[in-house]
CSV table of C-alpha atoms in Angstrom, one decimal:
chain,number,residue,atom,x,y,z
A,15,UNK,CA,-24.6,-12.8,-9.4
A,16,UNK,CA,-22.0,-10.9,-11.5
A,17,UNK,CA,-20.3,-13.4,-13.8
A,18,UNK,CA,-17.3,-12.4,-16.1
A,19,UNK,CA,-16.8,-14.8,-18.9
A,20,UNK,CA,-13.1,-14.7,-20.1
A,21,UNK,CA,-11.6,-16.3,-23.2
A,22,UNK,CA,-7.8,-16.4,-22.9
A,23,UNK,CA,-5.5,-15.2,-25.6
A,24,UNK,CA,-4.1,-17.5,-28.5
A,25,UNK,CA,-0.6,-17.3,-29.4
A,26,UNK,CA,0.0,-16.4,-33.2
A,27,UNK,CA,-0.7,-19.6,-34.9
A,28,UNK,CA,-1.5,-21.0,-38.3
A,29,UNK,CA,-5.4,-21.1,-37.7
A,30,UNK,CA,-5.3,-17.8,-35.7
A,31,UNK,CA,-5.0,-15.7,-39.1
A,32,UNK,CA,-3.5,-12.8,-37.0
A,33,UNK,CA,-1.6,-11.5,-39.8
A,34,UNK,CA,-4.3,-12.0,-42.4
A,35,UNK,CA,-6.8,-10.2,-40.0
A,36,UNK,CA,-5.0,-7.0,-40.1
A,37,UNK,CA,-5.9,-6.6,-43.8
A,38,UNK,CA,-9.7,-6.7,-42.9
A,39,UNK,CA,-9.3,-4.7,-39.6
A,40,UNK,CA,-10.5,-7.4,-37.4
A,41,UNK,CA,-9.1,-8.6,-34.1
A,42,UNK,CA,-9.9,-12.4,-34.3
A,43,UNK,CA,-11.4,-15.0,-36.6
A,44,UNK,CA,-14.1,-16.3,-34.5
A,45,UNK,CA,-15.8,-15.4,-31.2
A,46,UNK,CA,-15.9,-17.8,-28.2
A,47,UNK,CA,-19.0,-19.9,-29.2
A,48,UNK,CA,-18.7,-22.1,-26.0
A,49,UNK,CA,-18.8,-19.4,-23.6
A,50,UNK,CA,-21.5,-17.6,-25.3
A,51,UNK,CA,-23.5,-20.9,-25.2
A,52,UNK,CA,-22.6,-21.5,-21.5
A,53,UNK,CA,-23.7,-17.9,-20.6
A,54,UNK,CA,-27.2,-18.6,-21.9
A,55,UNK,CA,-27.4,-21.5,-19.3
A,56,UNK,CA,-27.2,-19.0,-16.3
A,57,UNK,CA,-30.1,-17.4,-14.9
A,58,UNK,CA,-31.4,-14.4,-16.8
A,59,UNK,CA,-31.2,-12.2,-13.6
A,60,UNK,CA,-27.5,-12.8,-13.4
A,61,UNK,CA,-25.3,-10.0,-14.8
A,62,UNK,CA,-23.1,-11.2,-17.4
A,63,UNK,CA,-20.1,-9.8,-19.4
A,64,UNK,CA,-17.8,-11.6,-21.7
A,65,UNK,CA,-14.3,-10.6,-22.6
A,66,UNK,CA,-12.3,-12.3,-25.3
A,67,UNK,CA,-8.7,-11.5,-24.6
A,68,UNK,CA,-8.1,-11.8,-28.3
A,69,UNK,CA,-10.0,-8.7,-29.0
A,70,UNK,CA,-10.2,-6.8,-25.7
A,71,UNK,CA,-7.7,-6.2,-22.9
A,72,UNK,CA,-8.6,-7.8,-19.7
A,73,UNK,CA,-8.1,-5.2,-16.9
A,74,UNK,CA,-8.1,-5.5,-13.1
A,75,UNK,CA,-11.3,-3.5,-13.0
A,76,UNK,CA,-13.1,-6.1,-15.1
A,77,UNK,CA,-12.0,-8.9,-12.7
A,78,UNK,CA,-12.9,-6.9,-9.7
A,79,UNK,CA,-16.4,-6.3,-11.0
A,80,UNK,CA,-17.3,-10.1,-11.1
A,81,UNK,CA,-18.4,-12.3,-8.2
A,82,UNK,CA,-17.1,-15.3,-10.4
A,83,UNK,CA,-14.7,-15.4,-13.4
A,84,UNK,CA,-15.6,-18.3,-15.7
A,85,UNK,CA,-12.8,-19.4,-18.3
A,86,UNK,CA,-12.9,-21.8,-21.3
A,87,UNK,CA,-9.8,-22.7,-23.2
A,88,UNK,CA,-7.9,-25.1,-25.4
A,89,UNK,CA,-4.5,-26.5,-25.0
A,90,UNK,CA,-2.9,-23.8,-27.1
A,91,UNK,CA,-4.3,-21.2,-24.7
A,92,UNK,CA,-2.6,-22.7,-21.6
A,93,UNK,CA,-0.1,-19.8,-21.0
A,94,UNK,CA,-2.7,-17.1,-21.1
A,95,UNK,CA,-5.1,-19.1,-19.0
A,96,UNK,CA,-2.6,-19.7,-16.3
A,97,UNK,CA,-2.0,-15.9,-16.2
A,98,UNK,CA,-5.7,-15.2,-15.8
A,99,UNK,CA,-6.2,-17.7,-13.0
A,100,UNK,CA,-3.1,-16.3,-11.2
A,101,UNK,CA,-4.6,-12.8,-11.6
A,102,UNK,CA,-7.8,-13.7,-10.1
A,103,UNK,CA,-6.2,-15.5,-7.2
A,104,UNK,CA,-4.2,-12.4,-6.5
A,105,UNK,CA,-7.3,-10.4,-6.2
A,106,UNK,CA,-9.2,-12.9,-4.2
A,107,UNK,CA,-11.9,-13.6,-7.0
A,108,UNK,CA,-13.6,-17.1,-7.2
A,109,UNK,CA,-12.8,-18.9,-10.5
A,110,UNK,CA,-14.8,-21.4,-12.6
A,111,UNK,CA,-13.5,-23.3,-15.6
A,112,UNK,CA,-14.4,-25.8,-18.2
A,113,UNK,CA,-13.7,-26.8,-21.8
A,114,UNK,CA,-11.1,-29.0,-23.5
A,115,UNK,CA,-8.1,-27.8,-21.7
A,116,UNK,CA,-9.6,-28.3,-18.3
A,117,UNK,CA,-11.3,-31.6,-19.1
A,118,UNK,CA,-8.0,-33.1,-20.3
A,119,UNK,CA,-5.8,-31.6,-17.6
A,120,UNK,CA,-7.8,-31.1,-14.5
A,121,UNK,CA,-4.9,-31.9,-12.2
A,122,UNK,CA,-2.7,-29.0,-13.7
A,123,UNK,CA,-5.6,-26.6,-12.6
A,124,UNK,CA,-6.6,-27.8,-9.2
A,125,UNK,CA,-6.2,-24.2,-7.8
A,126,UNK,CA,-9.4,-23.2,-9.8
A,127,UNK,CA,-12.4,-23.1,-7.4
A,128,UNK,CA,-14.8,-24.9,-9.5
A,129,UNK,CA,-14.0,-27.2,-12.3
A,130,UNK,CA,-16.9,-28.1,-14.8
A,131,UNK,CA,-15.5,-30.8,-16.9
A,132,UNK,CA,-16.8,-32.6,-19.9
A,133,UNK,CA,-20.0,-31.3,-21.5
A,134,UNK,CA,-21.5,-28.1,-20.2
A,135,UNK,CA,-25.1,-29.0,-20.8
A,136,UNK,CA,-24.6,-31.6,-18.0
A,137,UNK,CA,-22.2,-30.2,-15.4
A,138,UNK,CA,-23.1,-26.3,-15.6
A,139,UNK,CA,-26.8,-26.8,-14.4
A,140,UNK,CA,-25.6,-29.0,-11.6
A,141,UNK,CA,-23.0,-26.2,-10.5
A,142,UNK,CA,-25.7,-23.5,-10.7
A,143,UNK,CA,-28.0,-25.5,-8.7
A,144,UNK,CA,-25.4,-26.2,-5.9
A,145,UNK,CA,-24.3,-22.6,-6.0
A,146,UNK,CA,-27.7,-21.4,-5.1
A,147,UNK,CA,-27.8,-23.9,-2.2
A,148,UNK,CA,-24.3,-22.7,-1.1
A,149,UNK,CA,-22.9,-26.2,-1.6
A,150,UNK,CA,-20.9,-25.8,-4.8
A,151,UNK,CA,-18.2,-28.6,-5.3
A,152,UNK,CA,-14.8,-28.3,-6.5
A,153,UNK,CA,-15.1,-30.8,-9.4
A,154,UNK,CA,-18.1,-31.6,-11.6
A,155,UNK,CA,-17.8,-34.3,-14.1
A,156,UNK,CA,-20.0,-36.7,-16.0
A,157,UNK,CA,-19.7,-39.8,-18.2
A,158,UNK,CA,-22.9,-39.0,-20.0
A,159,UNK,CA,-23.2,-37.3,-23.5
A,160,UNK,CA,-25.3,-34.2,-23.8
A,161,UNK,CA,-28.5,-34.1,-25.8
A,162,UNK,CA,-27.7,-31.1,-28.2
A,163,UNK,CA,-31.5,-30.7,-28.7
A,164,UNK,CA,-31.5,-29.1,-25.2
A,165,UNK,CA,-28.6,-26.8,-25.8
A,166,UNK,CA,-29.5,-23.2,-25.7
A,167,UNK,CA,-28.8,-20.6,-28.3
A,168,UNK,CA,-25.6,-18.6,-27.9
A,169,UNK,CA,-26.0,-15.2,-26.0
A,170,UNK,CA,-24.9,-13.1,-29.0
A,171,UNK,CA,-25.6,-9.8,-27.2
A,172,UNK,CA,-22.3,-10.5,-25.1
A,173,UNK,CA,-20.2,-10.5,-28.4
A,174,UNK,CA,-19.0,-7.5,-30.3
A,175,UNK,CA,-19.4,-8.8,-33.9
A,176,UNK,CA,-17.5,-6.1,-35.5
A,177,UNK,CA,-14.2,-7.3,-33.9
A,178,UNK,CA,-14.5,-10.8,-35.7
A,179,UNK,CA,-14.1,-11.8,-39.3
A,180,UNK,CA,-16.5,-14.7,-39.1
A,181,UNK,CA,-19.2,-15.9,-36.8
A,182,UNK,CA,-19.7,-19.6,-35.8
A,183,UNK,CA,-22.4,-22.1,-35.0
A,184,UNK,CA,-22.7,-25.7,-33.9
A,185,UNK,CA,-25.0,-28.4,-35.4
A,186,UNK,CA,-23.3,-31.6,-34.1
A,187,UNK,CA,-20.5,-33.1,-31.8
A,188,UNK,CA,-18.6,-36.3,-32.2
A,189,UNK,CA,-17.1,-38.3,-35.1
A,190,UNK,CA,-17.8,-41.7,-36.4
A,191,UNK,CA,-14.1,-42.2,-37.1
A,192,UNK,CA,-11.3,-43.0,-34.5
A,193,UNK,CA,-8.1,-41.4,-35.7
A,194,UNK,CA,-5.2,-42.4,-33.5
A,195,UNK,CA,-4.0,-38.8,-32.8
A,196,UNK,CA,-7.3,-37.0,-32.5
A,197,UNK,CA,-8.9,-36.3,-29.0
A,198,UNK,CA,-12.3,-35.5,-30.5
A,199,UNK,CA,-13.9,-39.0,-29.7
A,200,UNK,CA,-12.4,-38.9,-26.2
A,201,UNK,CA,-14.2,-35.4,-25.6
A,202,UNK,CA,-17.3,-36.0,-27.5
A,203,UNK,CA,-17.7,-39.7,-28.5
A,204,UNK,CA,-18.0,-41.8,-31.6
A,205,UNK,CA,-21.7,-41.2,-32.4
A,206,UNK,CA,-22.4,-37.7,-33.8
A,207,UNK,CA,-25.1,-36.0,-31.8
A,208,UNK,CA,-27.1,-33.3,-33.6
A,209,UNK,CA,-29.4,-30.3,-33.2
A,210,UNK,CA,-32.8,-30.5,-35.0
A,211,UNK,CA,-33.5,-28.3,-38.1
A,212,UNK,CA,-35.9,-25.9,-36.4
A,213,UNK,CA,-33.3,-25.3,-33.5
A,214,UNK,CA,-30.6,-24.8,-36.0
A,215,UNK,CA,-32.7,-22.2,-38.1
A,216,UNK,CA,-33.6,-20.4,-34.8
A,217,UNK,CA,-29.8,-20.0,-34.2
A,218,UNK,CA,-29.2,-18.7,-37.7
A,219,UNK,CA,-32.3,-16.3,-37.3
A,220,UNK,CA,-30.8,-14.9,-34.3
A,221,UNK,CA,-27.4,-14.3,-36.0
A,222,UNK,CA,-29.3,-12.7,-39.0
A,223,UNK,CA,-31.3,-10.4,-36.8
A,224,UNK,CA,-28.2,-9.4,-34.9
A,225,UNK,CA,-27.2,-7.8,-38.1
A,226,UNK,CA,-24.4,-10.3,-39.2
A,227,UNK,CA,-23.6,-10.7,-42.9
A,228,UNK,CA,-20.7,-12.7,-44.0
A,229,UNK,CA,-19.0,-16.1,-43.1
A,230,UNK,CA,-20.4,-18.5,-40.6
A,231,UNK,CA,-18.2,-21.4,-39.5
A,232,UNK,CA,-19.9,-24.6,-38.6
A,233,UNK,CA,-17.5,-25.8,-35.9
A,234,UNK,CA,-18.7,-29.6,-36.0
A,235,UNK,CA,-16.0,-32.1,-35.5
A,236,UNK,CA,-17.3,-33.7,-38.8
A,237,UNK,CA,-20.3,-32.0,-40.4
A,238,UNK,CA,-21.2,-35.1,-42.4
A,239,UNK,CA,-20.9,-37.6,-39.5
A,240,UNK,CA,-24.6,-38.3,-39.7
A,241,UNK,CA,-25.3,-38.1,-43.5
A,242,UNK,CA,-28.9,-39.4,-43.5
A,243,UNK,CA,-30.2,-36.6,-41.1
A,244,UNK,CA,-28.0,-34.0,-42.8
A,245,UNK,CA,-29.4,-34.7,-46.3
A,246,UNK,CA,-33.0,-35.5,-45.1
A,247,UNK,CA,-33.5,-32.6,-42.8
A,248,UNK,CA,-30.7,-30.2,-42.2
A,249,UNK,CA,-29.5,-29.3,-45.7
A,250,UNK,CA,-33.1,-28.9,-47.1
A,251,UNK,CA,-33.9,-26.5,-44.3
A,252,UNK,CA,-30.6,-24.5,-44.8
A,253,UNK,CA,-31.3,-24.5,-48.6
A,254,UNK,CA,-34.8,-22.9,-48.0
A,255,UNK,CA,-33.8,-20.6,-45.2
A,256,UNK,CA,-30.8,-19.1,-47.4
A,257,UNK,CA,-32.9,-18.6,-50.4
A,258,UNK,CA,-35.6,-16.9,-48.2
A,259,UNK,CA,-33.0,-14.6,-46.8
A,260,UNK,CA,-31.1,-13.9,-50.1
A,261,UNK,CA,-27.9,-15.6,-49.0
A,262,UNK,CA,-26.6,-13.6,-46.3
A,263,UNK,CA,-24.1,-16.0,-45.1
A,264,UNK,CA,-21.2,-18.0,-46.5
A,265,UNK,CA,-20.8,-21.3,-44.7
A,266,UNK,CA,-17.5,-23.4,-44.1
A,267,UNK,CA,-17.1,-26.4,-41.9
A,268,UNK,CA,-15.0,-29.5,-41.4
A,269,UNK,CA,-15.7,-32.9,-43.0
A,270,UNK,CA,-14.0,-36.2,-43.7
A,271,UNK,CA,-12.8,-37.0,-47.2
A,272,UNK,CA,-15.5,-39.3,-47.9
A,273,UNK,CA,-17.5,-36.3,-48.8
A,274,UNK,CA,-16.1,-36.8,-52.3
A,275,UNK,CA,-18.1,-40.1,-52.5
A,276,UNK,CA,-21.5,-38.5,-52.6
A,277,UNK,CA,-22.2,-36.0,-55.4
A,278,UNK,CA,-25.7,-35.3,-54.1
A,279,UNK,CA,-24.3,-34.4,-50.7
A,280,UNK,CA,-21.8,-32.0,-52.2
A,281,UNK,CA,-24.5,-30.5,-54.5
A,282,UNK,CA,-26.8,-29.9,-51.5
A,283,UNK,CA,-24.0,-28.3,-49.4
A,284,UNK,CA,-23.2,-25.9,-52.1
A,285,UNK,CA,-26.9,-24.9,-52.6
A,286,UNK,CA,-27.1,-24.5,-48.9
A,287,UNK,CA,-24.3,-21.8,-49.1
A,288,UNK,CA,-21.0,-23.8,-48.2
A,289,UNK,CA,-18.2,-22.7,-50.1
A,290,UNK,CA,-15.1,-24.2,-47.9
A,291,UNK,CA,-14.5,-27.4,-46.1
A,292,UNK,CA,-11.5,-28.5,-44.0
A,293,UNK,CA,-10.5,-31.9,-44.4
A,294,UNK,CA,-7.7,-34.0,-42.5
A,295,UNK,CA,-5.7,-35.6,-45.2
A,296,UNK,CA,-2.6,-36.3,-43.1
A,297,UNK,CA,-0.4,-38.1,-45.4
A,298,UNK,CA,0.2,-39.6,-49.0
A,299,UNK,CA,1.7,-42.6,-47.3
A,300,UNK,CA,-0.8,-45.4,-47.1
A,301,UNK,CA,1.3,-47.2,-44.3
A,302,UNK,CA,1.1,-43.9,-42.2
A,303,UNK,CA,-2.7,-43.7,-42.7
A,304,UNK,CA,-3.0,-47.3,-41.5
A,305,UNK,CA,-0.9,-46.6,-38.6
A,306,UNK,CA,-3.0,-43.8,-37.4
A,307,UNK,CA,-6.3,-45.6,-38.2
A,308,UNK,CA,-7.3,-43.0,-40.8
A,309,UNK,CA,-9.5,-45.7,-42.4
A,310,UNK,CA,-11.6,-43.2,-44.5
A,311,UNK,CA,-8.5,-41.9,-46.3
A,312,UNK,CA,-7.1,-45.3,-47.3
A,313,UNK,CA,-7.4,-47.2,-50.7
A,314,UNK,CA,-8.5,-44.1,-52.5
A,315,UNK,CA,-6.9,-41.4,-54.9
A,316,UNK,CA,-6.7,-38.6,-52.4
A,317,UNK,CA,-5.8,-36.1,-55.1
A,318,UNK,CA,-8.8,-37.2,-57.2
A,319,UNK,CA,-11.0,-36.9,-54.1
A,320,UNK,CA,-9.9,-33.3,-53.5
A,321,UNK,CA,-10.4,-32.3,-57.2
A,322,UNK,CA,-13.9,-33.7,-57.1
A,323,UNK,CA,-14.7,-31.6,-54.1
A,324,UNK,CA,-13.1,-28.6,-55.5
A,325,UNK,CA,-15.1,-29.1,-58.9
A,326,UNK,CA,-18.4,-29.2,-56.9
A,327,UNK,CA,-17.9,-25.7,-55.9
A,328,UNK,CA,-16.2,-26.4,-52.5
A,329,UNK,CA,-12.7,-25.0,-51.6
A,330,UNK,CA,-10.6,-27.4,-49.8
A,331,UNK,CA,-8.4,-26.5,-46.7
A,332,UNK,CA,-6.2,-29.6,-45.9
A,333,UNK,CA,-4.5,-30.7,-42.8
A,334,UNK,CA,-1.3,-32.7,-43.1
A,335,UNK,CA,1.0,-34.6,-40.6
A,336,UNK,CA,4.6,-35.8,-40.6
A,337,UNK,CA,6.3,-37.8,-37.9
A,338,UNK,CA,4.4,-41.1,-38.0
A,339,UNK,CA,6.4,-44.2,-37.3
A,340,UNK,CA,6.0,-45.3,-40.9
A,341,UNK,CA,7.3,-42.1,-42.4
A,342,UNK,CA,10.8,-42.1,-43.8
A,343,UNK,CA,12.9,-39.4,-45.6
A,344,UNK,CA,10.8,-39.8,-48.7
A,345,UNK,CA,7.8,-38.3,-47.0
A,346,UNK,CA,9.1,-34.7,-47.3
A,347,UNK,CA,9.2,-34.6,-51.0
A,348,UNK,CA,6.1,-36.7,-51.5
A,349,UNK,CA,4.1,-34.4,-49.3
A,350,UNK,CA,5.4,-31.4,-51.0
A,351,UNK,CA,4.3,-33.0,-54.6
A,352,UNK,CA,1.0,-34.0,-53.2
A,353,UNK,CA,0.2,-30.5,-51.8
A,354,UNK,CA,1.2,-28.8,-55.1
A,355,UNK,CA,-0.7,-31.2,-57.3
A,356,UNK,CA,-3.8,-30.9,-55.3
A,357,UNK,CA,-4.1,-27.1,-55.5
A,358,UNK,CA,-4.8,-26.9,-51.8
A,359,UNK,CA,-3.8,-23.3,-51.1
A,360,UNK,CA,-4.4,-23.5,-47.2
A,361,UNK,CA,-2.4,-26.6,-46.5
A,362,UNK,CA,-1.7,-26.8,-42.8
A,363,UNK,CA,1.3,-29.1,-42.3
A,364,UNK,CA,2.3,-30.0,-38.7
A,365,UNK,CA,4.5,-32.3,-36.8
A,366,UNK,CA,2.7,-35.2,-35.1
A,367,UNK,CA,1.8,-34.7,-31.4
A,368,UNK,CA,0.0,-36.9,-29.0
A,369,UNK,CA,-2.7,-35.0,-27.2
A,370,UNK,CA,-3.6,-36.5,-23.7
A,371,UNK,CA,-6.4,-39.2,-23.9
A,372,UNK,CA,-5.9,-40.2,-27.4
A,373,UNK,CA,-5.0,-43.8,-28.6
A,374,UNK,CA,-1.7,-42.4,-29.7
A,375,UNK,CA,-0.9,-41.0,-26.3
A,376,UNK,CA,-1.7,-44.3,-24.6
A,377,UNK,CA,0.5,-46.2,-27.0
A,378,UNK,CA,3.5,-43.9,-26.8
A,379,UNK,CA,3.1,-44.0,-23.0
A,380,UNK,CA,3.2,-47.8,-23.1
A,381,UNK,CA,6.3,-47.6,-25.2
A,382,UNK,CA,8.2,-45.0,-23.0
A,383,UNK,CA,8.2,-42.6,-25.8
A,384,UNK,CA,6.2,-39.6,-24.2
A,385,UNK,CA,7.9,-36.3,-23.5
A,386,UNK,CA,6.4,-33.4,-21.7
A,387,UNK,CA,5.6,-30.1,-23.4
A,388,UNK,CA,2.5,-30.6,-25.5
A,389,UNK,CA,1.8,-27.1,-26.7
A,390,UNK,CA,-1.3,-27.8,-28.6
A,391,UNK,CA,0.1,-26.1,-31.7
A,392,UNK,CA,1.5,-28.7,-34.2
A,393,UNK,CA,3.1,-25.9,-36.4
A,394,UNK,CA,5.5,-24.6,-33.8
A,395,UNK,CA,8.2,-27.3,-34.5
A,396,UNK,CA,7.7,-29.1,-31.1
A,397,UNK,CA,6.9,-32.7,-30.5
A,398,UNK,CA,5.8,-34.4,-27.2
A,399,UNK,CA,7.2,-37.8,-27.9
A,400,UNK,CA,10.3,-39.4,-29.4
A,401,UNK,CA,10.0,-40.1,-33.1
A,402,UNK,CA,11.1,-43.2,-34.8
A,403,UNK,CA,12.9,-41.1,-37.5
A,404,UNK,CA,15.9,-39.3,-36.3
A,405,UNK,CA,14.5,-36.2,-34.8
A,406,UNK,CA,17.0,-33.7,-36.5
A,407,UNK,CA,16.2,-35.3,-39.9
A,408,UNK,CA,12.5,-35.0,-39.2
A,409,UNK,CA,12.6,-31.3,-38.0
A,410,UNK,CA,14.9,-30.4,-41.0
A,411,UNK,CA,12.5,-32.1,-43.3
A,412,UNK,CA,9.6,-30.3,-41.9
A,413,UNK,CA,11.3,-27.0,-42.2
A,414,UNK,CA,11.9,-27.9,-45.9
A,415,UNK,CA,8.1,-28.6,-46.4
A,416,UNK,CA,6.9,-25.5,-45.1
A,417,UNK,CA,9.6,-23.3,-46.6
A,418,UNK,CA,8.8,-24.8,-49.9
A,419,UNK,CA,5.1,-24.8,-50.0
A,420,UNK,CA,4.8,-21.2,-48.6
A,421,UNK,CA,7.7,-19.8,-50.8
A,422,UNK,CA,5.9,-17.2,-53.1
A,423,UNK,CA,6.7,-19.1,-56.2
A,424,UNK,CA,5.2,-22.5,-55.2
A,425,UNK,CA,2.3,-20.9,-53.1
A,426,UNK,CA,1.1,-18.8,-56.1
A,427,UNK,CA,1.6,-21.7,-58.3
A,428,UNK,CA,-0.7,-23.7,-56.2
A,429,UNK,CA,-3.3,-20.9,-56.1
A,430,UNK,CA,-3.4,-21.1,-59.9
A,431,UNK,CA,-3.7,-24.8,-60.1
A,432,UNK,CA,-6.8,-24.4,-57.9
A,433,UNK,CA,-8.4,-21.4,-59.4
A,434,UNK,CA,-8.0,-22.7,-62.8
A,435,UNK,CA,-10.4,-25.6,-62.1
A,436,UNK,CA,-12.5,-24.2,-59.2
A,437,UNK,CA,-16.2,-23.2,-60.1
A,438,UNK,CA,-17.6,-21.0,-57.5
A,439,UNK,CA,-21.4,-20.7,-57.0
A,440,UNK,CA,-22.4,-17.0,-56.8
A,441,UNK,CA,-24.8,-17.7,-53.9
A,442,UNK,CA,-21.9,-19.2,-51.7
A,443,UNK,CA,-19.5,-16.2,-52.0
A,444,UNK,CA,-21.2,-14.0,-49.3
A,445,UNK,CA,-21.9,-10.3,-49.6
A,446,UNK,CA,-19.3,-8.0,-50.5
A,447,UNK,CA,-18.4,-5.6,-47.7
A,448,UNK,CA,-16.3,-2.4,-47.3
A,449,UNK,CA,-13.6,-4.6,-45.3
A,450,UNK,CA,-13.1,-6.5,-48.6
A,451,UNK,CA,-12.3,-3.4,-50.5
A,452,UNK,CA,-10.0,-2.3,-47.6
A,453,UNK,CA,-8.4,-5.5,-47.7
A,454,UNK,CA,-7.7,-5.3,-51.5
A,455,UNK,CA,-6.2,-1.9,-51.1
A,456,UNK,CA,-3.9,-3.0,-48.2
A,457,UNK,CA,-3.0,-6.1,-50.1
A,458,UNK,CA,-1.7,-3.8,-53.0
A,459,UNK,CA,0.6,-1.9,-50.7
A,460,UNK,CA,1.8,-4.8,-48.6
A,461,UNK,CA,1.9,-7.6,-51.1
A,462,UNK,CA,2.2,-5.8,-54.4
A,463,UNK,CA,4.9,-3.2,-53.4
A,464,UNK,CA,6.6,-4.1,-50.1
A,465,UNK,CA,6.8,-7.9,-49.8
A,466,UNK,CA,9.1,-10.1,-51.8
A,467,UNK,CA,6.0,-12.0,-53.6
A,468,UNK,CA,5.0,-8.9,-55.5
A,469,UNK,CA,5.6,-10.2,-59.1
A,470,UNK,CA,3.7,-13.2,-58.1
A,471,UNK,CA,0.9,-11.2,-56.6
A,472,UNK,CA,0.6,-9.0,-59.8
A,473,UNK,CA,0.7,-11.9,-62.1
A,474,UNK,CA,-2.2,-13.6,-60.1
A,475,UNK,CA,-4.1,-10.4,-60.1
A,476,UNK,CA,-3.9,-9.8,-63.9
A,477,UNK,CA,-4.7,-13.5,-64.7
A,478,UNK,CA,-7.7,-13.6,-62.5
A,479,UNK,CA,-9.1,-10.3,-63.8
A,480,UNK,CA,-8.6,-11.2,-67.4
A,481,UNK,CA,-9.1,-14.9,-67.4
A,482,UNK,CA,-11.5,-15.6,-64.4
A,483,UNK,CA,-12.9,-12.4,-62.8
A,484,UNK,CA,-15.4,-14.4,-60.8
A,485,UNK,CA,-12.5,-15.7,-58.7
A,486,UNK,CA,-10.8,-12.4,-58.3
A,487,UNK,CA,-12.0,-11.8,-54.7
A,488,UNK,CA,-10.9,-15.4,-53.7
A,489,UNK,CA,-7.5,-14.7,-55.4
A,490,UNK,CA,-7.0,-11.8,-53.2
A,491,UNK,CA,-8.1,-13.7,-50.0
A,492,UNK,CA,-5.8,-16.6,-50.8
A,493,UNK,CA,-2.9,-14.0,-51.5
A,494,UNK,CA,-3.5,-12.7,-47.9
A,495,UNK,CA,-3.7,-16.1,-46.4
A,496,UNK,CA,-0.3,-17.1,-48.0
A,497,UNK,CA,1.3,-14.0,-46.3
A,498,UNK,CA,-0.1,-15.0,-43.0
A,499,UNK,CA,1.2,-18.6,-43.5
A,500,UNK,CA,4.7,-17.5,-44.4
A,501,UNK,CA,5.0,-15.1,-41.3
A,502,UNK,CA,3.8,-17.9,-39.0
A,503,UNK,CA,6.3,-20.3,-40.0
A,504,UNK,CA,9.2,-17.8,-40.4
A,505,UNK,CA,8.5,-16.7,-36.8
A,506,UNK,CA,8.1,-20.3,-35.3
A,507,UNK,CA,11.4,-21.3,-37.1
A,508,UNK,CA,13.3,-18.4,-35.4
A,509,UNK,CA,11.7,-19.5,-32.1
A,510,UNK,CA,12.4,-23.2,-32.3
């Protein structure tokens, strides 16, 4: 068979980093890891191609080459996904689809020839078997969880690594927590399932041998979900491998705030080459944390926890949400103050939304408060339910938050708060490349000359060079991030 794996296009979003990527001459942040992994499940004698529409234009001749076009997507890619399916239908090409979007909304994509729902390790082999027997079904689903120890290594030969700023890898799926608004446990369960250390090292070796040097994102729902195995097997193996290879990668991942409670775990992560963690902080309002069942964030000094993680050598990117039932008009100022004091430069603030299948979705449906129009992008000023707070007040307050925290004066102030205390470890910074030098030169022109933040930019440049030269590359990176964040929210405000 000839199989074309297609990853639909993302709109310009906060986490897309589209404006920042222009500084390093890259097209996308990460390759489609799911499709590269699924491709490895198909027989070796099948012809396979992969087109990521975020880095390559999908042409009709690409579609016409294929016997089957297989898609995977998330909710935010819904519009592009629909366009690809319609193009395939018009050309008479069979479609196969799986991943979070299709698993959550199979009824919306009933015109897809074959829907492979839930986890691919279970449903894809069944589809392949039936396809060979000429009895392929319309829908494949499963209520079982996959054993990640049987997951094949991604087929990296299908990926043009030069188009991406960071590679990605997966160690575990699932999260031990049950946050009200999150669909991770719906898709992947409460009990973290993991790969073994030799399997993970094999995947890292494949990336290394492919020539990649730079950032690698562990895409786990909660990297520290199984702390015992992580500290006993995985991190020691990573530490040894990175030392032997002379630290070719810089790792980043997602964790919960209770990372701050374990000094040994943080120390081991830094030794293994981690330099950045994304943490869902959500709110400084204890009542809102209780409302959304964010138990791991309750009854703690959240700023102190963030500072502790930063002091260990890990940069914190934070996720925040406004629009909980327990939020009132004071939440806007308190959230601004929290973000500024914490020194979290990459602070993603979004309006609360209810993804299908979550506890929040079920509760709001029962209360008759659900609305249509879940976009999958909680920074585009949209909500798919009726909030308790007056909607106009909420949206105006949200505007004020993002306009404030990404204004040049407040954003650069926050970078300084962070960099004055941050203690980077040399082995976690990753190798310096030509693209880093190019990004610096482009930042001088764009941020230091053209844009309105130029005086803040130059103040940060000279401060870092004179006072803390070891953080100079990070100062440039965070300046570029700030430009991207401002552009995203400016454009979203215009379109809302």
